[in-house]
PDB file of N, CA and C in Angstrom:
ATOM      1  N   MET I  17     -17.961  -6.555 -13.053  1.00  0.00           N
ATOM      2  CA  MET I  17     -16.876  -5.603 -12.899  1.00  0.00           C
ATOM      3  C   MET I  17     -16.444  -5.570 -11.429  1.00  0.00           C
ATOM      4  N   SER I  18     -15.161  -5.548 -11.223  1.00  0.00           N
ATOM      5  CA  SER I  18     -14.616  -5.524  -9.862  1.00  0.00           C
ATOM      6  C   SER I  18     -14.937  -4.201  -9.167  1.00  0.00           C
ATOM      7  N   GLN I  19     -15.113  -4.274  -7.863  1.00  0.00           N
ATOM      8  CA  GLN I  19     -15.354  -3.053  -7.086  1.00  0.00           C
ATOM      9  C   GLN I  19     -14.120  -2.172  -7.044  1.00  0.00           C
ATOM     10  N   LEU I  20     -12.954  -2.722  -7.393  1.00  0.00           N
ATOM     11  CA  LEU I  20     -11.711  -1.942  -7.396  1.00  0.00           C
ATOM     12  C   LEU I  20     -11.456  -1.246  -8.728  1.00  0.00           C
ATOM     13  N   GLN I  21     -12.222  -1.558  -9.747  1.00  0.00           N
ATOM     14  CA  GLN I  21     -11.997  -0.972 -11.073  1.00  0.00           C
ATOM     15  C   GLN I  21     -11.967   0.562 -11.038  1.00  0.00           C
ATOM     16  N   PRO I  22     -12.826   1.242 -10.265  1.00  0.00           N
ATOM     17  CA  PRO I  22     -12.760   2.712 -10.219  1.00  0.00           C
ATOM     18  C   PRO I  22     -11.444   3.243  -9.619  1.00  0.00           C
ATOM     19  N   TYR I  23     -10.701   2.396  -8.917  1.00  0.00           N
ATOM     20  CA  TYR I  23      -9.437   2.817  -8.307  1.00  0.00           C
ATOM     21  C   TYR I  23      -8.272   2.816  -9.298  1.00  0.00           C
ATOM     22  N   VAL I  24      -8.460   2.190 -10.465  1.00  0.00           N
ATOM     23  CA  VAL I  24      -7.383   2.111 -11.462  1.00  0.00           C
ATOM     24  C   VAL I  24      -6.976   3.520 -11.876  1.00  0.00           C
ATOM     25  N   ASN I  25      -5.660   3.728 -11.963  1.00  0.00           N
ATOM     26  CA  ASN I  25      -5.033   5.010 -12.297  1.00  0.00           C
ATOM     27  C   ASN I  25      -5.152   6.040 -11.179  1.00  0.00           C
ATOM     28  N   HIS I  26      -5.421   5.563  -9.957  1.00  0.00           N
ATOM     29  CA  HIS I  26      -5.444   6.421  -8.773  1.00  0.00           C
ATOM     30  C   HIS I  26      -4.443   5.883  -7.748  1.00  0.00           C
ATOM     31  N   LYS I  27      -4.010   6.758  -6.862  1.00  0.00           N
ATOM     32  CA  LYS I  27      -3.079   6.374  -5.806  1.00  0.00           C
ATOM     33  C   LYS I  27      -3.832   5.604  -4.725  1.00  0.00           C
ATOM     34  N   VAL I  28      -3.306   4.437  -4.380  1.00  0.00           N
ATOM     35  CA  VAL I  28      -3.938   3.588  -3.370  1.00  0.00           C
ATOM     36  C   VAL I  28      -2.902   3.166  -2.329  1.00  0.00           C
ATOM     37  N   SER I  29      -3.414   2.771  -1.182  1.00  0.00           N
ATOM     38  CA  SER I  29      -2.599   2.188  -0.120  1.00  0.00           C
ATOM     39  C   SER I  29      -3.071   0.752   0.063  1.00  0.00           C
ATOM     40  N   VAL I  30      -2.113  -0.166   0.115  1.00  0.00           N
ATOM     41  CA  VAL I  30      -2.427  -1.582   0.264  1.00  0.00           C
ATOM     42  C   VAL I  30      -1.797  -2.077   1.563  1.00  0.00           C
ATOM     43  N   ILE I  31      -2.616  -2.667   2.418  1.00  0.00           N
ATOM     44  CA  ILE I  31      -2.096  -3.327   3.615  1.00  0.00           C
ATOM     45  C   ILE I  31      -2.139  -4.818   3.326  1.00  0.00           C
ATOM     46  N   MET I  32      -0.970  -5.452   3.426  1.00  0.00           N
ATOM     47  CA  MET I  32      -0.875  -6.869   3.118  1.00  0.00           C
ATOM     48  C   MET I  32      -1.022  -7.713   4.383  1.00  0.00           C
ATOM     49  N   ASN I  33      -1.294  -8.986   4.190  1.00  0.00           N
ATOM     50  CA  ASN I  33      -1.524  -9.901   5.305  1.00  0.00           C
ATOM     51  C   ASN I  33      -0.350  -9.979   6.269  1.00  0.00           C
ATOM     52  N   ASP I  34       0.857  -9.704   5.796  1.00  0.00           N
ATOM     53  CA  ASP I  34       2.032  -9.757   6.673  1.00  0.00           C
ATOM     54  C   ASP I  34       2.312  -8.425   7.360  1.00  0.00           C
ATOM     55  N   GLY I  35       1.417  -7.434   7.186  1.00  0.00           N
ATOM     56  CA  GLY I  35       1.544  -6.147   7.862  1.00  0.00           C
ATOM     57  C   GLY I  35       2.254  -5.082   7.063  1.00  0.00           C
ATOM     58  N   ARG I  36       2.790  -5.431   5.889  1.00  0.00           N
ATOM     59  CA  ARG I  36       3.470  -4.419   5.074  1.00  0.00           C
ATOM     60  C   ARG I  36       2.453  -3.462   4.457  1.00  0.00           C
ATOM     61  N   ILE I  37       2.894  -2.213   4.265  1.00  0.00           N
ATOM     62  CA  ILE I  37       2.051  -1.180   3.660  1.00  0.00           C
ATOM     63  C   ILE I  37       2.753  -0.680   2.409  1.00  0.00           C
ATOM     64  N   VAL I  38       2.052  -0.756   1.278  1.00  0.00           N
ATOM     65  CA  VAL I  38       2.604  -0.313  -0.003  1.00  0.00           C
ATOM     66  C   VAL I  38       1.664   0.742  -0.576  1.00  0.00           C
ATOM     67  N   VAL I  39       2.251   1.857  -1.023  1.00  0.00           N
ATOM     68  CA  VAL I  39       1.485   2.959  -1.607  1.00  0.00           C
ATOM     69  C   VAL I  39       1.975   3.170  -3.031  1.00  0.00           C
ATOM     70  N   GLY I  40       1.051   3.320  -3.951  1.00  0.00           N
ATOM     71  CA  GLY I  40       1.422   3.551  -5.348  1.00  0.00           C
ATOM     72  C   GLY I  40       0.182   3.714  -6.201  1.00  0.00           C
ATOM     73  N   THR I  41       0.386   3.858  -7.511  1.00  0.00           N
ATOM     74  CA  THR I  41      -0.715   4.031  -8.447  1.00  0.00           C
ATOM     75  C   THR I  41      -1.174   2.669  -8.950  1.00  0.00           C
ATOM     76  N   LEU I  42      -2.448   2.361  -8.745  1.00  0.00           N
ATOM     77  CA  LEU I  42      -3.006   1.097  -9.215  1.00  0.00           C
ATOM     78  C   LEU I  42      -3.135   1.153 -10.732  1.00  0.00           C
ATOM     79  N   ARG I  43      -2.485   0.221 -11.418  1.00  0.00           N
ATOM     80  CA  ARG I  43      -2.515   0.211 -12.879  1.00  0.00           C
ATOM     81  C   ARG I  43      -3.384  -0.893 -13.455  1.00  0.00           C
ATOM     82  N   GLY I  44      -3.628  -1.931 -12.687  1.00  0.00           N
ATOM     83  CA  GLY I  44      -4.472  -2.999 -13.207  1.00  0.00           C
ATOM     84  C   GLY I  44      -4.724  -4.066 -12.168  1.00  0.00           C
ATOM     85  N   LEU I  45      -5.728  -4.899 -12.447  1.00  0.00           N
ATOM     86  CA  LEU I  45      -6.067  -6.008 -11.565  1.00  0.00           C
ATOM     87  C   LEU I  45      -6.764  -7.073 -12.385  1.00  0.00           C
ATOM     88  N   ASP I  46      -6.856  -8.268 -11.813  1.00  0.00           N
ATOM     89  CA  ASP I  46      -7.554  -9.345 -12.508  1.00  0.00           C
ATOM     90  C   ASP I  46      -8.675  -9.896 -11.626  1.00  0.00           C
ATOM     91  N   GLN I  47      -9.296 -10.976 -12.074  1.00  0.00           N
ATOM     92  CA  GLN I  47     -10.459 -11.528 -11.379  1.00  0.00           C
ATOM     93  C   GLN I  47     -10.133 -12.100 -10.007  1.00  0.00           C
ATOM     94  N   THR I  48      -8.863 -12.384  -9.718  1.00  0.00           N
ATOM     95  CA  THR I  48      -8.474 -12.887  -8.395  1.00  0.00           C
ATOM     96  C   THR I  48      -7.836 -11.799  -7.538  1.00  0.00           C
ATOM     97  N   THR I  49      -8.002 -10.540  -7.938  1.00  0.00           N
ATOM     98  CA  THR I  49      -7.511  -9.363  -7.233  1.00  0.00           C
ATOM     99  C   THR I  49      -5.988  -9.308  -7.144  1.00  0.00           C
ATOM    100  N   ASN I  50      -5.290  -9.987  -8.080  1.00  0.00           N
ATOM    101  CA  ASN I  50      -3.866  -9.707  -8.240  1.00  0.00           C
ATOM    102  C   ASN I  50      -3.798  -8.285  -8.774  1.00  0.00           C
ATOM    103  N   ILE I  51      -2.904  -7.460  -8.233  1.00  0.00           N
ATOM    104  CA  ILE I  51      -2.855  -6.059  -8.664  1.00  0.00           C
ATOM    105  C   ILE I  51      -1.470  -5.674  -9.141  1.00  0.00           C
ATOM    106  N   ILE I  52      -1.435  -4.712 -10.043  1.00  0.00           N
ATOM    107  CA  ILE I  52      -0.191  -4.120 -10.532  1.00  0.00           C
ATOM    108  C   ILE I  52      -0.188  -2.671 -10.094  1.00  0.00           C
ATOM    109  N   MET I  53       0.908  -2.277  -9.428  1.00  0.00           N
ATOM    110  CA  MET I  53       1.050  -0.897  -8.969  1.00  0.00           C
ATOM    111  C   MET I  53       2.306  -0.289  -9.585  1.00  0.00           C
ATOM    112  N   GLN I  54       2.233   0.982  -9.919  1.00  0.00           N
ATOM    113  CA  GLN I  54       3.367   1.701 -10.497  1.00  0.00           C
ATOM    114  C   GLN I  54       3.802   2.799  -9.534  1.00  0.00           C
ATOM    115  N   GLY I  55       5.107   3.079  -9.500  1.00  0.00           N
ATOM    116  CA  GLY I  55       5.619   4.111  -8.605  1.00  0.00           C
ATOM    117  C   GLY I  55       5.415   3.743  -7.148  1.00  0.00           C
ATOM    118  N   SER I  56       5.520   2.462  -6.848  1.00  0.00           N
ATOM    119  CA  SER I  56       5.206   1.959  -5.509  1.00  0.00           C
ATOM    120  C   SER I  56       6.306   2.237  -4.499  1.00  0.00           C
ATOM    121  N   GLN I  57       5.872   2.438  -3.263  1.00  0.00           N
ATOM    122  CA  GLN I  57       6.789   2.622  -2.133  1.00  0.00           C
ATOM    123  C   GLN I  57       6.260   1.828  -0.955  1.00  0.00           C
ATOM    124  N   GLU I  58       7.157   1.112  -0.286  1.00  0.00           N
ATOM    125  CA  GLU I  58       6.784   0.462   0.962  1.00  0.00           C
ATOM    126  C   GLU I  58       7.075   1.444   2.086  1.00  0.00           C
ATOM    127  N   ARG I  59       6.142   1.561   3.018  1.00  0.00           N
ATOM    128  CA  ARG I  59       6.328   2.423   4.181  1.00  0.00           C
ATOM    129  C   ARG I  59       6.501   1.531   5.408  1.00  0.00           C
ATOM    130  N   ILE I  60       7.679   1.637   6.013  1.00  0.00           N
ATOM    131  CA  ILE I  60       8.015   0.803   7.159  1.00  0.00           C
ATOM    132  C   ILE I  60       7.967   1.668   8.412  1.00  0.00           C
ATOM    133  N   PHE I  61       7.017   1.376   9.274  1.00  0.00           N
ATOM    134  CA  PHE I  61       6.824   2.171  10.487  1.00  0.00           C
ATOM    135  C   PHE I  61       7.706   1.664  11.617  1.00  0.00           C
ATOM    136  N   SER I  62       8.095   2.586  12.492  1.00  0.00           N
ATOM    137  CA  SER I  62       8.936   2.274  13.637  1.00  0.00           C
ATOM    138  C   SER I  62       8.490   3.146  14.807  1.00  0.00           C
ATOM    139  N   GLU I  63       8.592   2.589  15.999  1.00  0.00           N
ATOM    140  CA  GLU I  63       8.249   3.368  17.196  1.00  0.00           C
ATOM    141  C   GLU I  63       9.383   4.309  17.592  1.00  0.00           C
ATOM    142  N   ASP I  64      10.605   4.035  17.135  1.00  0.00           N
ATOM    143  CA  ASP I  64      11.777   4.809  17.540  1.00  0.00           C
ATOM    144  C   ASP I  64      12.233   5.827  16.507  1.00  0.00           C
ATOM    145  N   GLU I  65      11.998   5.547  15.230  1.00  0.00           N
ATOM    146  CA  GLU I  65      12.462   6.414  14.146  1.00  0.00           C
ATOM    147  C   GLU I  65      11.276   6.774  13.267  1.00  0.00           C
ATOM    148  N   GLY I  66      11.512   7.677  12.321  1.00  0.00           N
ATOM    149  CA  GLY I  66      10.457   8.023  11.382  1.00  0.00           C
ATOM    150  C   GLY I  66      10.162   6.870  10.442  1.00  0.00           C
ATOM    151  N   VAL I  67       9.206   7.084   9.559  1.00  0.00           N
ATOM    152  CA  VAL I  67       8.818   6.058   8.595  1.00  0.00           C
ATOM    153  C   VAL I  67       9.915   5.929   7.539  1.00  0.00           C
ATOM    154  N   GLU I  68      10.373   4.696   7.332  1.00  0.00           N
ATOM    155  CA  GLU I  68      11.346   4.420   6.271  1.00  0.00           C
ATOM    156  C   GLU I  68      10.567   4.162   4.990  1.00  0.00           C
ATOM    157  N   VAL I  69      10.946   4.846   3.915  1.00  0.00           N
ATOM    158  CA  VAL I  69      10.273   4.692   2.627  1.00  0.00           C
ATOM    159  C   VAL I  69      11.226   3.976   1.676  1.00  0.00           C
ATOM    160  N   VAL I  70      10.788   2.838   1.142  1.00  0.00           N
ATOM    161  CA  VAL I  70      11.597   2.029   0.223  1.00  0.00           C
ATOM    162  C   VAL I  70      10.918   2.053  -1.144  1.00  0.00           C
ATOM    163  N   ASP I  71      11.621   2.583  -2.151  1.00  0.00           N
ATOM    164  CA  ASP I  71      11.068   2.613  -3.507  1.00  0.00           C
ATOM    165  C   ASP I  71      11.044   1.209  -4.093  1.00  0.00           C
ATOM    166  N   LEU I  72       9.874   0.822  -4.616  1.00  0.00           N
ATOM    167  CA  LEU I  72       9.704  -0.499  -5.204  1.00  0.00           C
ATOM    168  C   LEU I  72       9.477  -0.437  -6.711  1.00  0.00           C
ATOM    169  N   GLY I  73       9.065   0.720  -7.215  1.00  0.00           N
ATOM    170  CA  GLY I  73       8.806   0.862  -8.646  1.00  0.00           C
ATOM    171  C   GLY I  73       7.543   0.127  -9.062  1.00  0.00           C
ATOM    172  N   LEU I  74       7.621  -0.599 -10.183  1.00  0.00           N
ATOM    173  CA  LEU I  74       6.498  -1.396 -10.655  1.00  0.00           C
ATOM    174  C   LEU I  74       6.396  -2.636  -9.786  1.00  0.00           C
ATOM    175  N   TYR I  75       5.216  -2.904  -9.228  1.00  0.00           N
ATOM    176  CA  TYR I  75       5.094  -3.942  -8.204  1.00  0.00           C
ATOM    177  C   TYR I  75       3.820  -4.739  -8.427  1.00  0.00           C
ATOM    178  N   LEU I  76       3.929  -6.051  -8.333  1.00  0.00           N
ATOM    179  CA  LEU I  76       2.797  -6.959  -8.460  1.00  0.00           C
ATOM    180  C   LEU I  76       2.515  -7.580  -7.102  1.00  0.00           C
ATOM    181  N   ILE I  77       1.263  -7.549  -6.675  1.00  0.00           N
ATOM    182  CA  ILE I  77       0.873  -8.155  -5.398  1.00  0.00           C
ATOM    183  C   ILE I  77      -0.214  -9.189  -5.680  1.00  0.00           C
ATOM    184  N   ARG I  78       0.010 -10.405  -5.206  1.00  0.00           N
ATOM    185  CA  ARG I  78      -0.995 -11.460  -5.364  1.00  0.00           C
ATOM    186  C   ARG I  78      -2.221 -11.136  -4.518  1.00  0.00           C
ATOM    187  N   GLY I  79      -3.376 -11.411  -5.065  1.00  0.00           N
ATOM    188  CA  GLY I  79      -4.630 -11.094  -4.391  1.00  0.00           C
ATOM    189  C   GLY I  79      -4.790 -11.739  -3.034  1.00  0.00           C
ATOM    190  N   ASP I  80      -4.255 -12.960  -2.866  1.00  0.00           N
ATOM    191  CA  ASP I  80      -4.415 -13.628  -1.569  1.00  0.00           C
ATOM    192  C   ASP I  80      -3.497 -13.070  -0.493  1.00  0.00           C
ATOM    193  N   ASN I  81      -2.612 -12.130  -0.854  1.00  0.00           N
ATOM    194  CA  ASN I  81      -1.746 -11.462   0.124  1.00  0.00           C
ATOM    195  C   ASN I  81      -2.293 -10.107   0.556  1.00  0.00           C
ATOM    196  N   ILE I  82      -3.436  -9.700   0.009  1.00  0.00           N
ATOM    197  CA  ILE I  82      -3.993  -8.372   0.279  1.00  0.00           C
ATOM    198  C   ILE I  82      -5.036  -8.451   1.382  1.00  0.00           C
ATOM    199  N   ALA I  83      -4.883  -7.596   2.405  1.00  0.00           N
ATOM    200  CA  ALA I  83      -5.877  -7.492   3.473  1.00  0.00           C
ATOM    201  C   ALA I  83      -6.841  -6.336   3.190  1.00  0.00           C
ATOM    202  N   VAL I  84      -6.300  -5.144   2.812  1.00  0.00           N
ATOM    203  CA  VAL I  84      -7.114  -3.941   2.611  1.00  0.00           C
ATOM    204  C   VAL I  84      -6.511  -3.107   1.486  1.00  0.00           C
ATOM    205  N   ILE I  85      -7.373  -2.532   0.659  1.00  0.00           N
ATOM    206  CA  ILE I  85      -6.959  -1.554  -0.354  1.00  0.00           C
ATOM    207  C   ILE I  85      -7.835  -0.324  -0.171  1.00  0.00           C
ATOM    208  N   GLY I  86      -7.210   0.856  -0.156  1.00  0.00           N
ATOM    209  CA  GLY I  86      -7.978   2.086  -0.029  1.00  0.00           C
ATOM    210  C   GLY I  86      -7.396   3.205  -0.863  1.00  0.00           C
ATOM    211  N   LEU I  87      -8.244   4.111  -1.293  1.00  0.00           N
ATOM    212  CA  LEU I  87      -7.780   5.291  -2.028  1.00  0.00           C
ATOM    213  C   LEU I  87      -6.997   6.208  -1.099  1.00  0.00           C
ATOM    214  N   VAL I  88      -5.999   6.884  -1.650  1.00  0.00           N
ATOM    215  CA  VAL I  88      -5.169   7.822  -0.894  1.00  0.00           C
ATOM    216  C   VAL I  88      -5.550   9.242  -1.302  1.00  0.00           C
ATOM    217  N   ASP I  89      -5.793  10.090  -0.326  1.00  0.00           N
ATOM    218  CA  ASP I  89      -5.990  11.513  -0.578  1.00  0.00           C
ATOM    219  C   ASP I  89      -4.602  12.094  -0.794  1.00  0.00           C
ATOM    220  N   GLU I  90      -4.270  12.395  -2.037  1.00  0.00           N
ATOM    221  CA  GLU I  90      -2.900  12.801  -2.372  1.00  0.00           C
ATOM    222  C   GLU I  90      -2.487  14.102  -1.697  1.00  0.00           C
ATOM    223  N   GLU I  91      -3.418  15.008  -1.477  1.00  0.00           N
ATOM    224  CA  GLU I  91      -3.091  16.271  -0.799  1.00  0.00           C
ATOM    225  C   GLU I  91      -2.693  16.005   0.654  1.00  0.00           C
ATOM    226  N   LEU I  92      -3.489  15.199   1.351  1.00  0.00           N
ATOM    227  CA  LEU I  92      -3.168  14.865   2.738  1.00  0.00           C
ATOM    228  C   LEU I  92      -1.889  14.027   2.828  1.00  0.00           C
ATOM    229  N   ASP I  93      -1.725  13.087   1.898  1.00  0.00           N
ATOM    230  CA  ASP I  93      -0.545  12.232   1.901  1.00  0.00           C
ATOM    231  C   ASP I  93       0.726  13.059   1.684  1.00  0.00           C
ATOM    232  N   GLY I  94       0.645  14.035   0.798  1.00  0.00           N
ATOM    233  CA  GLY I  94       1.801  14.884   0.530  1.00  0.00           C
ATOM    234  C   GLY I  94       2.165  15.776   1.709  1.00  0.00           C
ATOM    235  N   ALA I  95       1.207  16.051   2.566  1.00  0.00           N
ATOM    236  CA  ALA I  95       1.447  16.910   3.725  1.00  0.00           C
ATOM    237  C   ALA I  95       2.020  16.141   4.919  1.00  0.00           C
ATOM    238  N   LEU I  96       2.046  14.811   4.850  1.00  0.00           N
ATOM    239  CA  LEU I  96       2.583  14.019   5.961  1.00  0.00           C
ATOM    240  C   LEU I  96       4.081  14.214   6.108  1.00  0.00           C
ATOM    241  N   ASP I  97       4.537  14.366   7.331  1.00  0.00           N
ATOM    242  CA  ASP I  97       5.968  14.456   7.636  1.00  0.00           C
ATOM    243  C   ASP I  97       6.438  13.061   8.035  1.00  0.00           C
ATOM    244  N   LEU I  98       6.714  12.218   7.036  1.00  0.00           N
ATOM    245  CA  LEU I  98       7.046  10.823   7.297  1.00  0.00           C
ATOM    246  C   LEU I  98       8.320  10.653   8.115  1.00  0.00           C
ATOM    247  N   GLU I  99       9.244  11.595   8.005  1.00  0.00           N
ATOM    248  CA  GLU I  99      10.502  11.483   8.755  1.00  0.00           C
ATOM    249  C   GLU I  99      10.279  11.567  10.261  1.00  0.00           C
ATOM    250  N   ASN I 100       9.240  12.267  10.675  1.00  0.00           N
ATOM    251  CA  ASN I 100       8.961  12.440  12.102  1.00  0.00           C
ATOM    252  C   ASN I 100       7.729  11.677  12.577  1.00  0.00           C
ATOM    253  N   LEU I 101       7.092  10.952  11.677  1.00  0.00           N
ATOM    254  CA  LEU I 101       5.912  10.158  12.023  1.00  0.00           C
ATOM    255  C   LEU I 101       6.358   8.813  12.582  1.00  0.00           C
ATOM    256  N   LYS I 102       5.911   8.496  13.790  1.00  0.00           N
ATOM    257  CA  LYS I 102       6.305   7.243  14.438  1.00  0.00           C
ATOM    258  C   LYS I 102       5.062   6.422  14.732  1.00  0.00           C
ATOM    259  N   GLY I 103       5.206   5.115  14.666  1.00  0.00           N
ATOM    260  CA  GLY I 103       4.078   4.244  14.951  1.00  0.00           C
ATOM    261  C   GLY I 103       4.528   2.802  15.026  1.00  0.00           C
ATOM    262  N   GLU I 104       3.731   2.026  15.696  1.00  0.00           N
ATOM    263  CA  GLU I 104       4.028   0.609  15.840  1.00  0.00           C
ATOM    264  C   GLU I 104       3.732  -0.098  14.513  1.00  0.00           C
ATOM    265  N   PRO I 105       4.652  -0.950  14.044  1.00  0.00           N
ATOM    266  CA  PRO I 105       4.385  -1.709  12.813  1.00  0.00           C
ATOM    267  C   PRO I 105       3.169  -2.617  13.000  1.00  0.00           C
ATOM    268  N   LEU I 106       2.429  -2.842  11.928  1.00  0.00           N
ATOM    269  CA  LEU I 106       1.276  -3.723  11.993  1.00  0.00           C
ATOM    270  C   LEU I 106       1.726  -5.170  12.109  1.00  0.00           C
ATOM    271  N   PRO I 107       1.051  -5.965  12.925  1.00  0.00           N
ATOM    272  CA  PRO I 107       1.396  -7.379  13.012  1.00  0.00           C
ATOM    273  C   PRO I 107       0.829  -8.128  11.798  1.00  0.00           C
ATOM    274  N   SER I 108       1.307  -9.348  11.600  1.00  0.00           N
ATOM    275  CA  SER I 108       0.777 -10.195  10.533  1.00  0.00           C
ATOM    276  C   SER I 108      -0.665 -10.561  10.846  1.00  0.00           C
ATOM    277  N   LEU I 109      -1.450 -10.744   9.787  1.00  0.00           N
ATOM    278  CA  LEU I 109      -2.833 -11.165   9.941  1.00  0.00           C
ATOM    279  C   LEU I 109      -2.870 -12.623  10.349  1.00  0.00           C
ATOM    280  N   LYS I 110      -3.713 -12.940  11.317  1.00  0.00           N
ATOM    281  CA  LYS I 110      -3.845 -14.324  11.770  1.00  0.00           C
ATOM    282  C   LYS I 110      -5.237 -14.806  11.413  1.00  0.00           C
ATOM    283  N   HIS I 111      -5.293 -15.953  10.758  1.00  0.00           N
ATOM    284  CA  HIS I 111      -6.589 -16.536  10.344  1.00  0.00           C
ATOM    285  C   HIS I 111      -7.083 -17.471  11.404  1.00  0.00           C
TER     286      HIS I 111
END
């Protein structure tokens, strides 16, 4: 059984190898860690403006594009003021 199986049907944050951050509900995964997320949103960080949120809906991410997956504390996430949150975008992962 995958270590991510307990995360199914919970809100997760995925950081991809290219630095993108996607948040949504994990709906399924396979043996190569390809994942299906529902209600997904990409969060694009900027040093000058607030976080831009792009609705993606149902989203499939290939396992080899995933750097980190973590559970999201929905109470804390809901309290974030994304419009006023500023930060440097993550760089691409270098192997």
